[in-house]
Short mmCIF file of C-alpha atoms in Angstrom, two decimals:
data_model
loop_
_atom_site.label_atom_id
_atom_site.label_comp_id
_atom_site.label_asym_id
_atom_site.label_seq_id
_atom_site.Cartn_x
_atom_site.Cartn_y
_atom_site.Cartn_z
CA UNK Y 1 49.61 149.71 -108.91
CA UNK Y 2 50.36 146.43 -110.72
CA UNK Y 3 48.07 145.59 -113.63
CA UNK Y 4 47.49 141.86 -114.22
CA UNK Y 5 47.03 140.58 -117.77
CA UNK Y 6 45.94 137.01 -118.45
CA UNK Y 7 48.14 135.86 -121.32
CA UNK Y 8 45.46 133.54 -122.77
CA UNK Y 9 42.93 136.39 -122.77
CA UNK Y 10 45.10 138.20 -125.28
CA UNK Y 11 43.51 136.11 -128.03
CA UNK Y 12 39.94 137.23 -127.25
CA UNK Y 13 39.99 140.44 -125.20
CA UNK Y 14 41.00 143.50 -127.31
CA UNK Y 15 42.07 145.51 -124.24
CA UNK Y 16 44.40 142.75 -123.04
CA UNK Y 17 45.68 142.24 -126.58
CA UNK Y 18 46.54 145.93 -126.85
CA UNK Y 19 48.28 145.99 -123.47
CA UNK Y 20 50.35 142.92 -124.37
CA UNK Y 21 51.28 144.51 -127.69
CA UNK Y 22 52.37 147.68 -125.86
CA UNK Y 23 54.67 145.58 -123.67
CA UNK Y 24 56.10 143.85 -126.74
CA UNK Y 25 56.72 147.22 -128.38
CA UNK Y 26 58.43 148.51 -125.22
CA UNK Y 27 60.81 145.56 -125.37
CA UNK Y 28 61.48 146.16 -129.07
CA UNK Y 29 62.28 149.81 -128.36
CA UNK Y 30 64.30 149.30 -125.17
CA UNK Y 31 68.08 149.52 -125.28
CA UNK Y 32 69.22 148.28 -121.87
CA UNK Y 33 67.04 145.44 -120.58
CA UNK Y 34 67.79 143.57 -117.37
CA UNK Y 35 66.29 140.06 -117.20
CA UNK Y 36 65.81 138.18 -113.91
CA UNK Y 37 64.70 134.54 -113.99
CA UNK Y 38 63.77 131.64 -111.73
CA UNK Y 39 62.88 127.95 -112.00
CA UNK Y 40 59.65 128.68 -113.89
CA UNK Y 41 61.51 129.27 -117.16
CA UNK Y 42 62.91 125.72 -117.14
CA UNK Y 43 59.70 123.82 -116.35
CA UNK Y 44 59.05 123.13 -120.03
CA UNK Y 45 62.59 121.93 -120.70
CA UNK Y 46 62.25 118.40 -119.35
CA UNK Y 47 63.55 119.02 -115.82
CA UNK Y 48 61.19 117.22 -113.37
CA UNK Y 49 59.62 119.08 -110.48
CA UNK Y 50 61.29 118.44 -107.12
CA UNK Y 51 58.09 117.99 -105.13
CA UNK Y 52 55.74 116.06 -107.43
CA UNK Y 53 54.85 112.44 -106.62
CA UNK Y 54 57.21 111.23 -109.32
CA UNK Y 55 59.72 114.02 -108.83
CA UNK Y 56 63.38 113.77 -107.90
CA UNK Y 57 62.76 114.05 -104.17
CA UNK Y 58 60.42 111.03 -104.32
CA UNK Y 59 63.10 109.03 -106.14
CA UNK Y 60 65.68 109.89 -103.48
CA UNK Y 61 63.26 108.93 -100.69
CA UNK Y 62 63.16 105.42 -102.15
CA UNK Y 63 66.88 105.12 -101.44
CA UNK Y 64 66.74 106.80 -98.02
CA UNK Y 65 63.26 105.89 -96.65
CA UNK Y 66 64.11 106.70 -93.02
CA UNK Y 67 65.34 110.24 -93.71
CA UNK Y 68 62.87 113.08 -93.16
CA UNK Y 69 63.82 116.12 -95.23
CA UNK Y 70 61.64 118.79 -96.80
CA UNK Y 71 62.32 120.00 -100.34
CA UNK Y 72 63.84 123.26 -99.11
CA UNK Y 73 66.11 121.37 -96.68
CA UNK Y 74 67.92 119.87 -99.67
CA UNK Y 75 69.14 123.37 -100.57
CA UNK Y 76 70.05 124.58 -97.08
CA UNK Y 77 73.72 124.74 -96.03
CA UNK Y 78 72.84 123.23 -92.63
CA UNK Y 79 72.50 119.79 -94.27
CA UNK Y 80 76.31 119.45 -94.25
CA UNK Y 81 76.22 119.17 -90.46
CA UNK Y 82 74.90 115.63 -90.70
CA UNK Y 83 76.50 112.77 -92.65
CA UNK Y 84 73.16 111.21 -93.62
CA UNK Y 85 71.57 114.41 -94.90
CA UNK Y 86 74.80 115.14 -96.80
CA UNK Y 87 74.58 111.74 -98.50
CA UNK Y 88 70.92 112.38 -99.39
CA UNK Y 89 71.91 115.75 -100.86
CA UNK Y 90 74.66 114.24 -103.02
CA UNK Y 91 72.30 111.55 -104.34
CA UNK Y 92 69.59 114.12 -105.04
CA UNK Y 93 71.99 116.42 -106.89
CA UNK Y 94 73.31 113.54 -109.01
CA UNK Y 95 69.74 112.70 -110.11
CA UNK Y 96 69.01 116.37 -110.81
CA UNK Y 97 72.22 116.73 -112.84
CA UNK Y 98 71.28 113.76 -115.03
CA UNK Y 99 67.83 115.24 -115.65
CA UNK Y 100 69.36 118.58 -116.60
CA UNK Y 101 71.84 116.91 -118.95
CA UNK Y 102 68.89 115.43 -120.84
CA UNK Y 103 66.99 118.75 -120.98
CA UNK Y 104 66.99 121.31 -123.79
CA UNK Y 105 66.72 125.13 -123.55
CA UNK Y 106 63.19 126.46 -124.00
CA UNK Y 107 61.70 129.44 -125.81
CA UNK Y 108 62.42 131.72 -122.84
CA UNK Y 109 66.15 130.93 -122.95
CA UNK Y 110 66.22 131.61 -126.69
CA UNK Y 111 64.28 134.85 -126.10
CA UNK Y 112 66.95 136.10 -123.69
CA UNK Y 113 69.63 135.20 -126.23
CA UNK Y 114 67.69 137.11 -128.90
CA UNK Y 115 67.71 140.21 -126.69
CA UNK Y 116 71.48 139.81 -126.42
CA UNK Y 117 71.92 139.32 -130.17
CA UNK Y 118 69.82 142.42 -130.84
CA UNK Y 119 72.09 144.41 -128.46
CA UNK Y 120 69.22 145.04 -126.05
CA UNK Y 121 70.28 142.88 -123.11
CA UNK Y 122 72.16 144.75 -120.42
CA UNK Y 123 72.47 141.58 -118.33
CA UNK Y 124 70.65 138.39 -117.36
CA UNK Y 125 70.48 137.31 -113.71
CA UNK Y 126 69.21 133.83 -112.83
CA UNK Y 127 68.43 131.79 -109.73
CA UNK Y 128 68.69 128.62 -111.80
CA UNK Y 129 71.57 126.17 -111.51
CA UNK Y 130 70.81 124.28 -114.74
CA UNK Y 131 73.18 126.29 -116.99
CA UNK Y 132 70.70 126.24 -119.90
CA UNK Y 133 71.53 129.86 -120.71
CA UNK Y 134 75.08 128.83 -121.60
CA UNK Y 135 73.69 126.33 -124.09
CA UNK Y 136 72.06 129.13 -126.09
CA UNK Y 137 75.29 131.13 -126.06
CA UNK Y 138 75.07 133.37 -122.97
CA UNK Y 139 78.38 133.38 -121.09
CA UNK Y 140 77.67 132.67 -117.41
CA UNK Y 141 79.65 133.53 -114.31
CA UNK Y 142 80.36 129.82 -113.71
CA UNK Y 143 81.57 129.16 -117.26
CA UNK Y 144 85.24 128.24 -117.64
CA UNK Y 145 85.54 130.86 -120.41
CA UNK Y 146 84.52 133.58 -117.94
CA UNK Y 147 87.42 132.91 -115.58
CA UNK Y 148 89.93 135.74 -115.16
CA UNK Y 149 93.55 135.25 -116.23
CA UNK Y 150 94.70 136.00 -112.70
CA UNK Y 151 95.59 139.65 -113.25
CA UNK Y 152 93.54 142.20 -111.34
CA UNK Y 153 91.16 141.83 -108.40
CA UNK Y 154 88.30 139.93 -110.03
CA UNK Y 155 88.01 136.16 -110.39
CA UNK Y 156 85.95 136.45 -113.57
CA UNK Y 157 85.88 138.71 -116.64
CA UNK Y 158 82.89 140.71 -115.45
CA UNK Y 159 82.49 142.79 -118.63
CA UNK Y 160 82.10 139.73 -120.81
CA UNK Y 161 79.62 137.87 -118.59
CA UNK Y 162 76.09 137.95 -120.01
CA UNK Y 163 74.36 135.76 -117.42
CA UNK Y 164 74.93 136.07 -113.67
CA UNK Y 165 74.33 132.74 -111.94
CA UNK Y 166 73.18 133.79 -108.48
CA UNK Y 167 73.07 130.23 -107.12
CA UNK Y 168 76.03 128.69 -108.95
CA UNK Y 169 76.07 125.92 -111.54
CA UNK Y 170 75.34 122.21 -111.17
CA UNK Y 171 77.79 121.42 -113.97
CA UNK Y 172 80.74 122.43 -111.77
CA UNK Y 173 82.28 121.00 -108.59
CA UNK Y 174 84.63 122.69 -106.15
CA UNK Y 175 86.89 121.56 -103.32
CA UNK Y 176 85.81 122.38 -99.77
CA UNK Y 177 89.47 122.73 -98.73
CA UNK Y 178 91.38 124.48 -101.54
CA UNK Y 179 88.44 125.82 -103.63
CA UNK Y 180 89.78 124.27 -106.86
CA UNK Y 181 87.04 123.91 -109.50
CA UNK Y 182 86.39 121.22 -112.09
CA UNK Y 183 83.65 120.18 -114.51
CA UNK Y 184 81.26 117.65 -112.94
CA UNK Y 185 82.41 114.54 -114.80
CA UNK Y 186 80.67 111.16 -114.96
CA UNK Y 187 83.27 109.83 -112.52
CA UNK Y 188 82.34 112.42 -109.90
CA UNK Y 189 78.62 111.99 -110.62
CA UNK Y 190 78.81 108.26 -109.89
CA UNK Y 191 80.40 108.92 -106.49
CA UNK Y 192 77.73 111.52 -105.67
CA UNK Y 193 75.00 109.11 -106.75
CA UNK Y 194 76.13 106.66 -104.06
CA UNK Y 195 76.06 109.38 -101.39
CA UNK Y 196 79.82 109.99 -101.34
CA UNK Y 197 82.11 112.89 -102.21
CA UNK Y 198 85.11 112.53 -104.60
CA UNK Y 199 88.59 113.52 -103.45
CA UNK Y 200 90.05 116.71 -104.88
CA UNK Y 201 92.71 116.10 -107.59
CA UNK Y 202 94.51 119.33 -106.70
CA UNK Y 203 94.78 118.36 -103.03
CA UNK Y 204 95.92 114.85 -103.97
CA UNK Y 205 98.61 116.24 -106.27
CA UNK Y 206 99.89 118.59 -103.55
CA UNK Y 207 99.87 115.81 -100.97
CA UNK Y 208 101.87 113.47 -103.20
CA UNK Y 209 104.39 116.22 -103.90
CA UNK Y 210 104.82 116.85 -100.17
CA UNK Y 211 105.27 113.14 -99.43
CA UNK Y 212 107.91 112.95 -102.16
CA UNK Y 213 109.99 115.59 -100.40
CA UNK Y 214 109.26 114.21 -96.91
CA UNK Y 215 107.17 117.24 -95.91
CA UNK Y 216 104.28 117.25 -93.44
CA UNK Y 217 101.05 115.75 -94.79
CA UNK Y 218 98.18 118.07 -95.67
CA UNK Y 219 94.44 117.62 -95.57
CA UNK Y 220 92.88 116.26 -98.76
CA UNK Y 221 89.60 118.01 -99.43
CA UNK Y 222 86.46 116.57 -100.99
CA UNK Y 223 84.61 117.91 -104.01
CA UNK Y 224 81.04 119.19 -103.66
CA UNK Y 225 78.53 120.43 -106.24
CA UNK Y 226 79.29 124.00 -107.34
CA UNK Y 227 75.90 125.39 -106.34
CA UNK Y 228 75.16 127.95 -103.63
CA UNK Y 229 72.78 126.84 -100.88
CA UNK Y 230 70.59 128.93 -98.58
CA UNK Y 231 72.60 130.69 -95.84
CA UNK Y 232 75.82 130.11 -97.77
CA UNK Y 233 78.17 132.75 -99.15
CA UNK Y 234 78.65 132.84 -102.92
CA UNK Y 235 82.30 132.16 -103.92
CA UNK Y 236 81.95 134.94 -106.53
CA UNK Y 237 79.99 137.22 -104.22
CA UNK Y 238 82.29 140.23 -104.61
CA UNK Y 239 82.39 139.96 -108.38
CA UNK Y 240 78.61 139.60 -108.62
CA UNK Y 241 78.20 142.61 -106.35
CA UNK Y 242 80.47 144.61 -108.65
CA UNK Y 243 78.45 143.55 -111.72
CA UNK Y 244 75.21 144.53 -109.99
CA UNK Y 245 76.56 147.98 -109.07
CA UNK Y 246 77.95 148.55 -112.56
CA UNK Y 247 74.62 147.62 -114.15
CA UNK Y 248 72.73 150.02 -111.88
CA UNK Y 249 75.09 152.82 -112.91
CA UNK Y 250 74.45 152.05 -116.58
CA UNK Y 251 70.80 153.10 -116.08
CA UNK Y 252 68.75 150.17 -117.45
CA UNK Y 253 65.50 151.20 -119.17
CA UNK Y 254 63.51 147.98 -118.67
CA UNK Y 255 63.31 145.07 -116.21
CA UNK Y 256 61.74 141.70 -117.11
CA UNK Y 257 61.29 139.21 -114.25
CA UNK Y 258 60.19 135.68 -115.22
CA UNK Y 259 59.43 132.38 -113.55
CA UNK Y 260 60.16 133.25 -109.92
CA UNK Y 261 58.00 133.69 -106.83
CA UNK Y 262 60.24 136.54 -105.58
CA UNK Y 263 60.62 135.00 -102.12
CA UNK Y 264 64.41 134.91 -101.69
CA UNK Y 265 65.72 138.01 -99.88
CA UNK Y 266 68.77 138.61 -102.08
CA UNK Y 267 66.74 138.39 -105.28
CA UNK Y 268 64.05 140.70 -103.88
CA UNK Y 269 66.68 143.36 -103.18
CA UNK Y 270 68.18 142.98 -106.65
CA UNK Y 271 64.77 143.42 -108.32
CA UNK Y 272 63.91 146.44 -106.17
CA UNK Y 273 67.25 148.08 -106.92
CA UNK Y 274 66.79 147.81 -110.68
CA UNK Y 275 63.11 148.83 -110.56
CA UNK Y 276 63.97 151.93 -108.52
CA UNK Y 277 66.56 153.11 -111.06
CA UNK Y 278 64.16 152.48 -113.94
CA UNK Y 279 61.21 154.25 -112.33
CA UNK Y 280 63.38 157.18 -111.25
CA UNK Y 281 64.41 157.71 -114.86
CA UNK Y 282 60.77 157.38 -115.90
CA UNK Y 283 59.67 160.04 -113.40
CA UNK Y 284 61.95 162.54 -115.13
CA UNK Y 285 59.94 162.21 -118.35
CA UNK Y 286 56.63 163.97 -118.96
CA UNK Y 287 54.71 160.97 -120.34
CA UNK Y 288 51.42 160.22 -118.60
CA UNK Y 289 50.93 156.81 -120.25
CA UNK Y 290 51.01 153.71 -118.04
CA UNK Y 291 54.68 152.61 -118.02
CA UNK Y 292 55.68 149.20 -119.42
CA UNK Y 293 59.08 149.11 -117.80
CA UNK Y 294 58.95 146.55 -114.98
CA UNK Y 295 57.29 143.37 -116.22
CA UNK Y 296 56.62 140.24 -114.17
CA UNK Y 297 55.79 137.06 -116.11
CA UNK Y 298 54.65 134.19 -113.91
CA UNK Y 299 51.70 131.84 -113.49
CA UNK Y 300 51.06 133.09 -109.94
CA UNK Y 301 50.73 136.79 -109.04
CA UNK Y 302 53.31 138.77 -107.06
CA UNK Y 303 52.61 139.61 -103.42
CA UNK Y 304 51.03 142.93 -102.43
CA UNK Y 305 54.47 144.26 -101.45
CA UNK Y 306 55.25 144.56 -105.17
CA UNK Y 307 52.25 146.73 -106.13
CA UNK Y 308 54.37 149.88 -106.43
CA UNK Y 309 57.32 148.08 -108.01
CA UNK Y 310 55.89 145.94 -110.83
CA UNK Y 311 54.02 147.71 -113.65
CA UNK Y 312 52.48 144.65 -115.29
CA UNK Y 313 52.00 141.04 -114.24
CA UNK Y 314 51.53 138.77 -117.24
CA UNK Y 315 49.81 135.66 -115.89
CA UNK Y 316 50.89 132.65 -117.92
CA UNK Y 317 53.79 130.50 -119.06
CA UNK Y 318 57.02 132.33 -119.83
CA UNK Y 319 57.62 130.36 -123.05
CA UNK Y 320 54.25 131.34 -124.52
CA UNK Y 321 54.80 134.98 -123.59
CA UNK Y 322 58.32 135.01 -125.04
CA UNK Y 323 57.05 133.56 -128.31
CA UNK Y 324 54.28 136.17 -128.44
CA UNK Y 325 56.74 139.03 -127.88
CA UNK Y 326 58.94 137.85 -130.76
CA UNK Y 327 55.89 137.48 -133.00
CA UNK Y 328 54.64 141.00 -132.13
CA UNK Y 329 58.11 142.45 -132.51
CA UNK Y 330 58.50 141.06 -136.02
CA UNK Y 331 55.13 142.50 -137.05
CA UNK Y 332 55.60 145.93 -135.50
CA UNK Y 333 59.27 146.50 -136.34
CA UNK Y 334 60.18 144.27 -139.31
CA UNK Y 335 63.29 146.34 -140.03
CA UNK Y 336 64.81 144.98 -136.79
CA UNK Y 337 64.75 141.52 -138.35
CA UNK Y 338 66.41 142.33 -141.66
CA UNK Y 339 69.96 141.12 -142.13
CA UNK Y 340 72.91 142.34 -144.17
CA UNK Y 341 74.78 140.02 -146.49
CA UNK Y 342 77.93 140.66 -148.51
CA UNK Y 343 77.78 140.13 -152.27
CA UNK Y 344 79.51 137.06 -153.60
CA UNK Y 345 82.14 137.50 -156.30
CA UNK Y 346 84.09 140.59 -157.33
CA UNK Y 347 87.31 141.80 -155.79
CA UNK Y 348 87.95 141.80 -152.05
CA UNK Y 349 87.21 145.50 -151.64
CA UNK Y 350 83.82 145.21 -153.34
CA UNK Y 351 82.88 142.14 -151.29
CA UNK Y 352 83.57 143.96 -148.03
CA UNK Y 353 81.76 147.19 -148.83
CA UNK Y 354 78.80 146.08 -150.95
CA UNK Y 355 75.79 144.42 -149.40
CA UNK Y 356 72.12 143.82 -149.89
CA UNK Y 357 69.30 143.61 -147.38
CA UNK Y 358 67.22 140.45 -147.25
CA UNK Y 359 64.53 139.32 -144.86
CA UNK Y 360 65.33 136.39 -142.59
#
């Protein structure tokens, strides 16, 4: 049965305070944490809400007043069937991209990076397309640095990826014809903003080469945002599936889910898979204490279907909770926050082997 803890009550209620501290300690002690995140972790970063009266959707409606589209429709693959809805989508994405470019990572993003730095993060999985994790130093599946060198079966270097981008990345574009990928430059963004789609440089280059040798003309594809819409296959689907399977086999010992309503089918399965492995390992131990292994941090509670999956629901903002965990961690395990520094001076051998411990 899921236990709900009001984050704000932790300042006044001793029972809630103790439970929150127990969760913080579990994180500090864990060795293989899987983190799953949704849009809620980026709300404080300066990215406007889609559906608010002054949100991005409202701004797009000003340009296309006759078009009737719900917020979810803007992320459904069926929109490409109609030229008008496609133009609305491109304009919407261009506005969203500009908002994201002006945003900064929040405390939750830095918290995930801290877990990675402390060698506690097994992997991060996110529904978000904003790429803010990459800005704090977590290599994502859509990052250029993650691309494989062409040898082997995988398109990306799966072992080095720290953040799996389940819905792609708004900072990338790809060709609908040849699948070539590029960074989303200002040039492409301007075309999208006007409801159009840029031509693919790779296709253009091939077409020019064919014309030069009097060969048959080929189709020139258009570029589209590198995000994955509802009812659309992920271009890196096989690689992401392999990462997921590998992480399950590595037996994670904690799962932290933040800022998502857990409504998307694929994400629900991913969360259940990890929770099952974690709880199975827990069942093998003899401890009778309430487990702090599957944590859900979100303003709204999970549905009843999660009562046997989620151990604790922390009701509140993810940034505030992340900051509290770090604060508790530093108090309870200060040795985890001590750093080693080499001594200055002396010969090379002494400098490499001698060190002192200082508090950060």
